[in-house]
């Protein structure tokens, strides 16, 4: 009696951390703001493999890298849509009316918007790459705003509110709640509130979901210069998160200050330039070389 073949699927996330070459494919999606990039995930599956019918809370582009996979798309889901409890993803019992049913071959790309139910089944041994784009949720925003606001000493002063007589001394009145709410709204609408919100959002969207992994020992500036002279090049690490807000750069959740020479070089890196020793040799000084070494050791850059 012949054994029934096992269906299997393996998901691997944060691939740009392990493959800078794959991370360069983010450039194909430059029509979407960089700060919305989440990570690149691959689904490795044998024939018949699938994670099941589900929906996600983010935009995703499904790029077929090898083999073929059949995709069906169904209904738009919401917070009231029932899903199977206790699973790492929102598995569904019912996708509703099917609006798309196609087989993706190697090189094909399918866009799936947030909350659209979808179901992929491998037709043979295959690799499917998922390029995810995510926006922050309100809890994350409020949490980050609170963190930034702790640096404003004036905000620790108790509020001065209108005091009114009331029948029950134990009651927190609706009027008091409205007064406090208005104080919060006034803060957010002020210049100070705008600065707090801008910093909070910039830090939030530039934070990485996963820790960066170092593949090489740290290099001193002279060691970096030697490797560049031997033909290696520097490029931006696609696993890093660079976010520009007006004239400020936020990298992996922190605001970073640069001098004019450093800014010019950062602009080149974020334009996806590959920097060689010849590119730097005309104006390379000890300070700028040290900066490049620091950025490399901070894992903002990689050597190729």
mmCIF file of N, CA and C in Angstrom, residues 35-163:
data_model
loop_
_atom_site.group_PDB
_atom_site.id
_atom_site.type_symbol
_atom_site.label_atom_id
_atom_site.label_comp_id
_atom_site.label_asym_id
_atom_site.label_seq_id
_atom_site.Cartn_x
_atom_site.Cartn_y
_atom_site.Cartn_z
ATOM 1 N N UNK A 35 8.978 53.834 4.710
ATOM 2 C CA UNK A 35 8.666 53.616 6.123
ATOM 3 C C UNK A 35 7.557 52.590 6.317
ATOM 4 N N UNK A 36 6.851 52.235 5.247
ATOM 5 C CA UNK A 36 5.810 51.220 5.370
ATOM 6 C C UNK A 36 6.338 49.798 5.149
ATOM 7 N N UNK A 37 7.589 49.668 4.725
ATOM 8 C CA UNK A 37 8.135 48.332 4.497
ATOM 9 C C UNK A 37 8.196 47.554 5.803
ATOM 10 N N UNK A 38 7.771 46.303 5.749
ATOM 11 C CA UNK A 38 7.825 45.433 6.922
ATOM 12 C C UNK A 38 8.999 44.468 6.771
ATOM 13 N N UNK A 39 8.789 43.354 6.105
ATOM 14 C CA UNK A 39 9.899 42.445 5.851
ATOM 15 C C UNK A 39 9.557 41.572 4.657
ATOM 16 N N UNK A 40 10.559 40.820 4.217
ATOM 17 C CA UNK A 40 10.376 39.852 3.126
ATOM 18 C C UNK A 40 10.299 38.463 3.746
ATOM 19 N N UNK A 41 9.235 37.767 3.450
ATOM 20 C CA UNK A 41 9.052 36.403 3.954
ATOM 21 C C UNK A 41 9.000 35.452 2.769
ATOM 22 N N UNK A 42 9.486 34.245 2.970
ATOM 23 C CA UNK A 42 9.378 33.240 1.929
ATOM 24 C C UNK A 42 8.545 32.074 2.449
ATOM 25 N N UNK A 43 7.704 31.572 1.589
ATOM 26 C CA UNK A 43 6.945 30.351 1.857
ATOM 27 C C UNK A 43 7.522 29.243 0.988
ATOM 28 N N UNK A 44 8.084 28.243 1.643
ATOM 29 C CA UNK A 44 8.646 27.080 0.947
ATOM 30 C C UNK A 44 7.665 25.930 1.119
ATOM 31 N N UNK A 45 7.198 25.360 0.019
ATOM 32 C CA UNK A 45 6.147 24.342 0.126
ATOM 33 C C UNK A 45 6.330 23.247 -0.908
ATOM 34 N N UNK A 46 5.916 22.048 -0.524
ATOM 35 C CA UNK A 46 5.822 20.952 -1.468
ATOM 36 C C UNK A 46 4.447 20.953 -2.109
ATOM 37 N N UNK A 47 4.251 20.130 -3.120
ATOM 38 C CA UNK A 47 2.980 20.080 -3.834
ATOM 39 C C UNK A 47 1.829 19.884 -2.855
ATOM 40 N N UNK A 48 0.818 20.745 -2.938
ATOM 41 C CA UNK A 48 -0.342 20.671 -2.058
ATOM 42 C C UNK A 48 -0.181 21.428 -0.759
ATOM 43 N N UNK A 49 1.024 21.958 -0.477
ATOM 44 C CA UNK A 49 1.266 22.666 0.771
ATOM 45 C C UNK A 49 0.574 24.017 0.813
ATOM 46 N N UNK A 50 0.110 24.416 2.001
ATOM 47 C CA UNK A 50 -0.584 25.691 2.173
ATOM 48 C C UNK A 50 -0.631 26.033 3.657
ATOM 49 N N UNK A 51 -0.769 27.335 3.963
ATOM 50 C CA UNK A 51 -0.988 27.730 5.358
ATOM 51 C C UNK A 51 -2.477 27.826 5.664
ATOM 52 N N UNK A 52 -3.331 27.694 4.643
ATOM 53 C CA UNK A 52 -4.772 27.729 4.850
ATOM 54 C C UNK A 52 -5.395 29.054 4.415
ATOM 55 N N UNK A 53 -6.729 29.072 4.429
ATOM 56 C CA UNK A 53 -7.463 30.289 4.086
ATOM 57 C C UNK A 53 -7.327 31.290 5.231
ATOM 58 N N UNK A 54 -6.918 32.539 4.908
ATOM 59 C CA UNK A 54 -6.668 33.510 5.966
ATOM 60 C C UNK A 54 -6.723 34.919 5.407
ATOM 61 N N UNK A 55 -6.573 35.895 6.301
ATOM 62 C CA UNK A 55 -6.380 37.275 5.878
ATOM 63 C C UNK A 55 -5.337 37.931 6.759
ATOM 64 N N UNK A 56 -4.724 38.997 6.240
ATOM 65 C CA UNK A 56 -3.691 39.740 6.961
ATOM 66 C C UNK A 56 -4.134 41.192 7.134
ATOM 67 N N UNK A 57 -3.456 41.890 8.039
ATOM 68 C CA UNK A 57 -3.796 43.288 8.318
ATOM 69 C C UNK A 57 -2.892 44.259 7.562
ATOM 70 N N UNK A 58 -2.168 43.788 6.569
ATOM 71 C CA UNK A 58 -1.218 44.645 5.870
ATOM 72 C C UNK A 58 -1.236 44.341 4.376
ATOM 73 N N UNK A 59 -0.691 45.271 3.595
ATOM 74 C CA UNK A 59 -0.547 45.052 2.154
ATOM 75 C C UNK A 59 0.568 44.047 1.904
ATOM 76 N N UNK A 60 0.379 43.198 0.910
ATOM 77 C CA UNK A 60 1.429 42.238 0.588
ATOM 78 C C UNK A 60 1.470 42.013 -0.917
ATOM 79 N N UNK A 61 2.696 41.928 -1.448
ATOM 80 C CA UNK A 61 2.925 41.551 -2.833
ATOM 81 C C UNK A 61 3.526 40.156 -2.817
ATOM 82 N N UNK A 62 2.865 39.213 -3.471
ATOM 83 C CA UNK A 62 3.288 37.823 -3.505
ATOM 84 C C UNK A 62 4.009 37.569 -4.824
ATOM 85 N N UNK A 63 5.322 37.366 -4.737
ATOM 86 C CA UNK A 63 6.144 37.157 -5.927
ATOM 87 C C UNK A 63 6.541 35.687 -6.011
ATOM 88 N N UNK A 64 6.159 35.038 -7.085
ATOM 89 C CA UNK A 64 6.496 33.631 -7.252
ATOM 90 C C UNK A 64 7.938 33.515 -7.718
ATOM 91 N N UNK A 65 8.777 32.887 -6.890
ATOM 92 C CA UNK A 65 10.192 32.792 -7.215
ATOM 93 C C UNK A 65 10.574 31.505 -7.921
ATOM 94 N N UNK A 66 9.856 30.438 -7.608
ATOM 95 C CA UNK A 66 10.193 29.121 -8.184
ATOM 96 C C UNK A 66 8.933 28.273 -8.112
ATOM 97 N N UNK A 67 8.724 27.438 -9.125
ATOM 98 C CA UNK A 67 7.538 26.587 -9.131
ATOM 99 C C UNK A 67 6.277 27.393 -9.371
ATOM 100 N N UNK A 68 5.130 26.859 -8.949
ATOM 101 C CA UNK A 68 3.847 27.526 -9.184
ATOM 102 C C UNK A 68 2.936 27.338 -7.975
ATOM 103 N N UNK A 69 2.043 28.294 -7.791
ATOM 104 C CA UNK A 69 1.108 28.261 -6.673
ATOM 105 C C UNK A 69 -0.233 28.817 -7.136
ATOM 106 N N UNK A 70 -1.296 28.126 -6.764
ATOM 107 C CA UNK A 70 -2.641 28.588 -7.110
ATOM 108 C C UNK A 70 -3.165 29.496 -6.001
ATOM 109 N N UNK A 71 -3.641 30.676 -6.402
ATOM 110 C CA UNK A 71 -4.168 31.644 -5.444
ATOM 111 C C UNK A 71 -5.642 31.917 -5.707
ATOM 112 N N UNK A 72 -6.420 31.879 -4.649
ATOM 113 C CA UNK A 72 -7.812 32.309 -4.714
ATOM 114 C C UNK A 72 -8.004 33.449 -3.719
ATOM 115 N N UNK A 73 -8.754 34.465 -4.148
ATOM 116 C CA UNK A 73 -9.075 35.618 -3.313
ATOM 117 C C UNK A 73 -10.586 35.654 -3.102
ATOM 118 N N UNK A 74 -10.979 36.044 -1.879
ATOM 119 C CA UNK A 74 -12.403 36.053 -1.555
ATOM 120 C C UNK A 74 -12.869 37.377 -0.990
ATOM 121 N N UNK A 75 -13.573 37.307 0.122
ATOM 122 C CA UNK A 75 -14.233 38.487 0.685
ATOM 123 C C UNK A 75 -13.253 39.363 1.474
ATOM 124 N N UNK A 76 -13.661 40.622 1.645
ATOM 125 C CA UNK A 76 -12.971 41.532 2.557
ATOM 126 C C UNK A 76 -13.444 41.224 3.976
ATOM 127 N N UNK A 77 -12.507 41.082 4.898
ATOM 128 C CA UNK A 77 -12.832 40.749 6.284
ATOM 129 C C UNK A 77 -12.774 41.996 7.162
ATOM 130 N N UNK A 78 -13.327 41.895 8.347
ATOM 131 C CA UNK A 78 -13.254 42.989 9.313
ATOM 132 C C UNK A 78 -13.159 42.408 10.718
ATOM 133 N N UNK A 79 -13.273 43.274 11.719
ATOM 134 C CA UNK A 79 -13.096 42.823 13.101
ATOM 135 C C UNK A 79 -14.183 41.848 13.543
ATOM 136 N N UNK A 80 -15.300 41.804 12.818
ATOM 137 C CA UNK A 80 -16.385 40.882 13.168
ATOM 138 C C UNK A 80 -16.301 39.553 12.436
ATOM 139 N N UNK A 81 -15.358 39.427 11.514
ATOM 140 C CA UNK A 81 -15.226 38.177 10.757
ATOM 141 C C UNK A 81 -14.703 37.068 11.669
ATOM 142 N N UNK A 82 -15.423 35.957 11.788
ATOM 143 C CA UNK A 82 -14.939 34.875 12.658
ATOM 144 C C UNK A 82 -13.701 34.201 12.081
ATOM 145 N N UNK A 83 -12.769 33.858 12.953
ATOM 146 C CA UNK A 83 -11.597 33.108 12.529
ATOM 147 C C UNK A 83 -11.270 32.078 13.597
ATOM 148 N N UNK A 84 -10.451 31.122 13.234
ATOM 149 C CA UNK A 84 -10.130 30.010 14.114
ATOM 150 C C UNK A 84 -9.195 30.493 15.219
ATOM 151 N N UNK A 85 -9.590 30.318 16.465
ATOM 152 C CA UNK A 85 -8.806 30.803 17.602
ATOM 153 C C UNK A 85 -7.548 29.958 17.813
ATOM 154 N N UNK A 86 -6.562 30.593 18.445
ATOM 155 C CA UNK A 86 -5.370 29.865 18.846
ATOM 156 C C UNK A 86 -4.380 29.584 17.745
ATOM 157 N N UNK A 87 -4.507 30.289 16.601
ATOM 158 C CA UNK A 87 -3.592 30.085 15.492
ATOM 159 C C UNK A 87 -2.726 31.329 15.296
ATOM 160 N N UNK A 88 -1.516 31.170 14.759
ATOM 161 C CA UNK A 88 -0.631 32.330 14.585
ATOM 162 C C UNK A 88 -1.108 33.309 13.520
ATOM 163 N N UNK A 89 -1.986 32.869 12.614
ATOM 164 C CA UNK A 89 -2.581 33.747 11.615
ATOM 165 C C UNK A 89 -4.087 33.599 11.681
ATOM 166 N N UNK A 90 -4.815 34.521 11.056
ATOM 167 C CA UNK A 90 -6.272 34.517 11.107
ATOM 168 C C UNK A 90 -6.833 33.534 10.077
ATOM 169 N N UNK A 91 -6.913 32.270 10.471
ATOM 170 C CA UNK A 91 -7.448 31.230 9.598
ATOM 171 C C UNK A 91 -8.966 31.315 9.549
ATOM 172 N N UNK A 92 -9.512 31.160 8.345
ATOM 173 C CA UNK A 92 -10.945 31.315 8.120
ATOM 174 C C UNK A 92 -11.590 29.978 7.788
ATOM 175 N N UNK A 93 -12.880 29.877 8.117
ATOM 176 C CA UNK A 93 -13.674 28.730 7.680
ATOM 177 C C UNK A 93 -14.341 29.007 6.340
ATOM 178 N N UNK A 94 -14.514 30.289 6.016
ATOM 179 C CA UNK A 94 -15.262 30.655 4.816
ATOM 180 C C UNK A 94 -14.661 31.911 4.211
ATOM 181 N N UNK A 95 -14.270 31.847 2.933
ATOM 182 C CA UNK A 95 -13.724 33.005 2.242
ATOM 183 C C UNK A 95 -14.782 33.774 1.468
ATOM 184 N N UNK A 96 -16.032 33.336 1.529
ATOM 185 C CA UNK A 96 -17.088 34.016 0.793
ATOM 186 C C UNK A 96 -16.966 33.793 -0.705
ATOM 187 N N UNK A 97 -17.489 34.731 -1.482
ATOM 188 C CA UNK A 97 -17.459 34.605 -2.934
ATOM 189 C C UNK A 97 -16.041 34.763 -3.456
ATOM 190 N N UNK A 98 -15.584 33.829 -4.287
ATOM 191 C CA UNK A 98 -14.243 33.875 -4.857
ATOM 192 C C UNK A 98 -14.226 34.866 -6.020
ATOM 193 N N UNK A 99 -13.303 35.836 -5.950
ATOM 194 C CA UNK A 99 -13.224 36.866 -6.988
ATOM 195 C C UNK A 99 -11.986 36.705 -7.868
ATOM 196 N N UNK A 100 -11.094 35.796 -7.476
ATOM 197 C CA UNK A 100 -9.863 35.596 -8.234
ATOM 198 C C UNK A 100 -9.414 34.167 -8.036
ATOM 199 N N UNK A 101 -9.055 33.500 -9.127
ATOM 200 C CA UNK A 101 -8.593 32.113 -9.052
ATOM 201 C C UNK A 101 -7.601 31.887 -10.193
ATOM 202 N N UNK A 102 -6.311 31.995 -9.869
ATOM 203 C CA UNK A 102 -5.277 31.894 -10.898
ATOM 204 C C UNK A 102 -4.059 31.177 -10.350
ATOM 205 N N UNK A 103 -3.269 30.609 -11.257
ATOM 206 C CA UNK A 103 -2.001 29.983 -10.894
ATOM 207 C C UNK A 103 -0.867 30.941 -11.234
ATOM 208 N N UNK A 104 -0.038 31.249 -10.243
ATOM 209 C CA UNK A 104 1.126 32.107 -10.447
ATOM 210 C C UNK A 104 2.333 31.240 -10.774
ATOM 211 N N UNK A 105 2.987 31.606 -11.877
ATOM 212 C CA UNK A 105 4.225 30.945 -12.279
ATOM 213 C C UNK A 105 5.412 31.807 -11.850
ATOM 214 N N UNK A 106 6.608 31.250 -11.941
ATOM 215 C CA UNK A 106 7.811 31.985 -11.551
ATOM 216 C C UNK A 106 7.872 33.329 -12.276
ATOM 217 N N UNK A 107 8.057 34.404 -11.490
ATOM 218 C CA UNK A 107 8.113 35.747 -12.055
ATOM 219 C C UNK A 107 6.817 36.516 -11.935
ATOM 220 N N UNK A 108 5.706 35.833 -11.666
ATOM 221 C CA UNK A 108 4.422 36.514 -11.501
ATOM 222 C C UNK A 108 4.338 37.160 -10.118
ATOM 223 N N UNK A 109 3.601 38.268 -10.028
ATOM 224 C CA UNK A 109 3.414 38.980 -8.764
ATOM 225 C C UNK A 109 1.926 39.269 -8.580
ATOM 226 N N UNK A 110 1.434 39.005 -7.381
ATOM 227 C CA UNK A 110 0.030 39.248 -7.031
ATOM 228 C C UNK A 110 -0.028 40.185 -5.844
ATOM 229 N N UNK A 111 -0.829 41.243 -5.948
ATOM 230 C CA UNK A 111 -1.028 42.172 -4.834
ATOM 231 C C UNK A 111 -2.280 41.781 -4.058
ATOM 232 N N UNK A 112 -2.150 41.688 -2.735
ATOM 233 C CA UNK A 112 -3.283 41.381 -1.857
ATOM 234 C C UNK A 112 -3.422 42.518 -0.849
ATOM 235 N N UNK A 113 -4.514 43.291 -0.918
ATOM 236 C CA UNK A 113 -4.688 44.403 0.036
ATOM 237 C C UNK A 113 -5.036 43.906 1.427
ATOM 238 N N UNK A 114 -4.946 44.788 2.428
ATOM 239 C CA UNK A 114 -5.253 44.385 3.811
ATOM 240 C C UNK A 114 -6.662 43.829 3.933
ATOM 241 N N UNK A 115 -6.781 42.772 4.729
ATOM 242 C CA UNK A 115 -8.049 42.154 5.113
ATOM 243 C C UNK A 115 -8.782 41.444 3.972
ATOM 244 N N UNK A 116 -8.124 41.278 2.829
ATOM 245 C CA UNK A 116 -8.732 40.486 1.761
ATOM 246 C C UNK A 116 -8.363 39.022 1.987
ATOM 247 N N UNK A 117 -9.361 38.177 2.108
ATOM 248 C CA UNK A 117 -9.096 36.758 2.347
ATOM 249 C C UNK A 117 -8.399 36.145 1.139
ATOM 250 N N UNK A 118 -7.432 35.275 1.396
ATOM 251 C CA UNK A 118 -6.691 34.653 0.307
ATOM 252 C C UNK A 118 -6.219 33.260 0.726
ATOM 253 N N UNK A 119 -5.931 32.462 -0.291
ATOM 254 C CA UNK A 119 -5.603 31.058 -0.069
ATOM 255 C C UNK A 119 -4.662 30.610 -1.176
ATOM 256 N N UNK A 120 -3.449 30.189 -0.788
ATOM 257 C CA UNK A 120 -2.473 29.735 -1.766
ATOM 258 C C UNK A 120 -2.138 28.273 -1.575
ATOM 259 N N UNK A 121 -2.131 27.531 -2.661
ATOM 260 C CA UNK A 121 -1.806 26.102 -2.620
ATOM 261 C C UNK A 121 -0.703 25.814 -3.631
ATOM 262 N N UNK A 122 0.403 25.249 -3.157
ATOM 263 C CA UNK A 122 1.515 24.914 -4.043
ATOM 264 C C UNK A 122 1.091 23.840 -5.037
ATOM 265 N N UNK A 123 1.394 24.084 -6.292
ATOM 266 C CA UNK A 123 1.097 23.099 -7.336
ATOM 267 C C UNK A 123 2.232 22.102 -7.512
ATOM 268 N N UNK A 124 3.400 22.486 -7.018
ATOM 269 C CA UNK A 124 4.599 21.645 -7.060
ATOM 270 C C UNK A 124 5.553 22.228 -6.022
ATOM 271 N N UNK A 125 6.769 21.714 -5.939
ATOM 272 C CA UNK A 125 7.736 22.320 -5.019
ATOM 273 C C UNK A 125 7.956 23.770 -5.428
ATOM 274 N N UNK A 126 7.754 24.697 -4.488
ATOM 275 C CA UNK A 126 7.804 26.099 -4.901
ATOM 276 C C UNK A 126 8.278 27.017 -3.783
ATOM 277 N N UNK A 127 8.699 28.218 -4.199
ATOM 278 C CA UNK A 127 9.076 29.317 -3.305
ATOM 279 C C UNK A 127 8.210 30.524 -3.661
ATOM 280 N N UNK A 128 7.567 31.113 -2.665
ATOM 281 C CA UNK A 128 6.810 32.338 -2.868
ATOM 282 C C UNK A 128 7.324 33.388 -1.898
ATOM 283 N N UNK A 129 7.723 34.532 -2.425
ATOM 284 C CA UNK A 129 8.247 35.611 -1.603
ATOM 285 C C UNK A 129 7.147 36.633 -1.324
ATOM 286 N N UNK A 130 6.998 37.006 -0.065
ATOM 287 C CA UNK A 130 5.979 37.969 0.340
ATOM 288 C C UNK A 130 6.659 39.263 0.755
ATOM 289 N N UNK A 131 6.356 40.345 0.056
ATOM 290 C CA UNK A 131 6.864 41.671 0.394
ATOM 291 C C UNK A 131 5.746 42.409 1.129
ATOM 292 N N UNK A 132 5.902 42.531 2.453
ATOM 293 C CA UNK A 132 4.838 43.084 3.283
ATOM 294 C C UNK A 132 5.021 44.561 3.565
ATOM 295 N N UNK A 133 3.902 45.288 3.576
ATOM 296 C CA UNK A 133 3.897 46.719 3.893
ATOM 297 C C UNK A 133 2.880 46.951 4.998
ATOM 298 N N UNK A 134 3.338 47.598 6.068
ATOM 299 C CA UNK A 134 2.511 47.727 7.261
ATOM 300 C C UNK A 134 2.522 49.172 7.771
ATOM 301 N N UNK A 135 1.385 49.592 8.305
ATOM 302 C CA UNK A 135 1.288 50.903 8.951
ATOM 303 C C UNK A 135 1.106 50.677 10.450
ATOM 304 N N UNK A 136 1.513 51.650 11.281
ATOM 305 C CA UNK A 136 1.371 51.447 12.730
ATOM 306 C C UNK A 136 -0.083 51.469 13.155
ATOM 307 N N UNK A 137 -0.387 50.804 14.270
ATOM 308 C CA UNK A 137 -1.737 50.869 14.823
ATOM 309 C C UNK A 137 -1.788 51.944 15.908
ATOM 310 N N UNK A 138 -3.003 52.276 16.353
ATOM 311 C CA UNK A 138 -3.178 53.388 17.279
ATOM 312 C C UNK A 138 -2.520 53.118 18.636
ATOM 313 N N UNK A 139 -2.527 51.872 19.081
ATOM 314 C CA UNK A 139 -1.890 51.564 20.360
ATOM 315 C C UNK A 139 -0.392 51.827 20.281
ATOM 316 N N UNK A 140 0.241 51.423 19.180
ATOM 317 C CA UNK A 140 1.669 51.683 18.999
ATOM 318 C C UNK A 140 1.951 53.189 18.988
ATOM 319 N N UNK A 141 1.096 53.947 18.309
ATOM 320 C CA UNK A 141 1.292 55.390 18.218
ATOM 321 C C UNK A 141 1.159 56.038 19.594
ATOM 322 N N UNK A 142 0.091 55.686 20.324
ATOM 323 C CA UNK A 142 -0.116 56.265 21.649
ATOM 324 C C UNK A 142 1.027 55.901 22.593
ATOM 325 N N UNK A 143 1.501 54.670 22.485
ATOM 326 C CA UNK A 143 2.600 54.216 23.338
ATOM 327 C C UNK A 143 3.867 55.019 23.055
ATOM 328 N N UNK A 144 4.149 55.238 21.751
ATOM 329 C CA UNK A 144 5.357 55.973 21.378
ATOM 330 C C UNK A 144 5.234 57.448 21.754
ATOM 331 N N UNK A 145 4.039 58.020 21.586
ATOM 332 C CA UNK A 145 3.824 59.413 21.981
ATOM 333 C C UNK A 145 4.073 59.576 23.480
ATOM 334 N N UNK A 146 3.584 58.615 24.268
ATOM 335 C CA UNK A 146 3.792 58.677 25.716
ATOM 336 C C UNK A 146 5.275 58.604 26.054
ATOM 337 N N UNK A 147 6.029 57.758 25.341
ATOM 338 C CA UNK A 147 7.464 57.647 25.597
ATOM 339 C C UNK A 147 8.179 58.971 25.307
ATOM 340 N N UNK A 148 7.846 59.577 24.173
ATOM 341 C CA UNK A 148 8.500 60.843 23.812
ATOM 342 C C UNK A 148 8.091 61.944 24.777
ATOM 343 N N UNK A 149 6.816 61.940 25.183
ATOM 344 C CA UNK A 149 6.309 63.001 26.060
ATOM 345 C C UNK A 149 6.976 62.986 27.428
ATOM 346 N N UNK A 150 7.508 61.845 27.851
ATOM 347 C CA UNK A 150 8.173 61.788 29.165
ATOM 348 C C UNK A 150 9.419 62.672 29.208
ATOM 349 N N UNK A 151 9.925 63.079 28.041
ATOM 350 C CA UNK A 151 11.071 63.977 28.004
ATOM 351 C C UNK A 151 10.694 65.443 28.137
ATOM 352 N N UNK A 152 9.396 65.727 28.194
ATOM 353 C CA UNK A 152 8.919 67.106 28.330
ATOM 354 C C UNK A 152 8.516 67.336 29.784
ATOM 355 N N UNK A 153 9.372 68.000 30.539
ATOM 356 C CA UNK A 153 9.131 68.178 31.974
ATOM 357 C C UNK A 153 7.860 68.967 32.255
ATOM 358 N N UNK A 154 7.505 69.897 31.372
ATOM 359 C CA UNK A 154 6.315 70.713 31.606
ATOM 360 C C UNK A 154 5.048 69.872 31.623
ATOM 361 N N UNK A 155 5.076 68.735 30.945
ATOM 362 C CA UNK A 155 3.878 67.894 30.875
ATOM 363 C C UNK A 155 3.642 67.109 32.161
ATOM 364 N N UNK A 156 4.593 67.150 33.085
ATOM 365 C CA UNK A 156 4.393 66.475 34.370
ATOM 366 C C UNK A 156 3.629 67.356 35.364
ATOM 367 N N UNK A 157 3.391 68.602 34.999
ATOM 368 C CA UNK A 157 2.634 69.487 35.894
ATOM 369 C C UNK A 157 1.151 69.116 35.855
ATOM 370 N N UNK A 158 0.485 69.051 37.016
ATOM 371 C CA UNK A 158 -0.953 68.735 37.032
ATOM 372 C C UNK A 158 -1.744 69.756 36.230
ATOM 373 N N UNK A 159 -2.817 69.283 35.606
ATOM 374 C CA UNK A 159 -3.670 70.169 34.823
ATOM 375 C C UNK A 159 -4.437 71.119 35.742
ATOM 376 N N UNK A 160 -4.662 72.326 35.260
ATOM 377 C CA UNK A 160 -5.537 73.275 35.945
ATOM 378 C C UNK A 160 -6.854 73.308 35.189
ATOM 379 N N UNK A 161 -7.914 72.817 35.815
ATOM 380 C CA UNK A 161 -9.212 72.660 35.169
ATOM 381 C C UNK A 161 -10.256 73.514 35.879
ATOM 382 N N UNK A 162 -11.321 73.840 35.167
ATOM 383 C CA UNK A 162 -12.427 74.541 35.828
ATOM 384 C C UNK A 162 -12.987 73.701 36.974
ATOM 385 N N UNK A 163 -13.182 74.335 38.127
ATOM 386 C CA UNK A 163 -13.708 73.618 39.289
ATOM 387 C C UNK A 163 -15.185 73.969 39.446
#
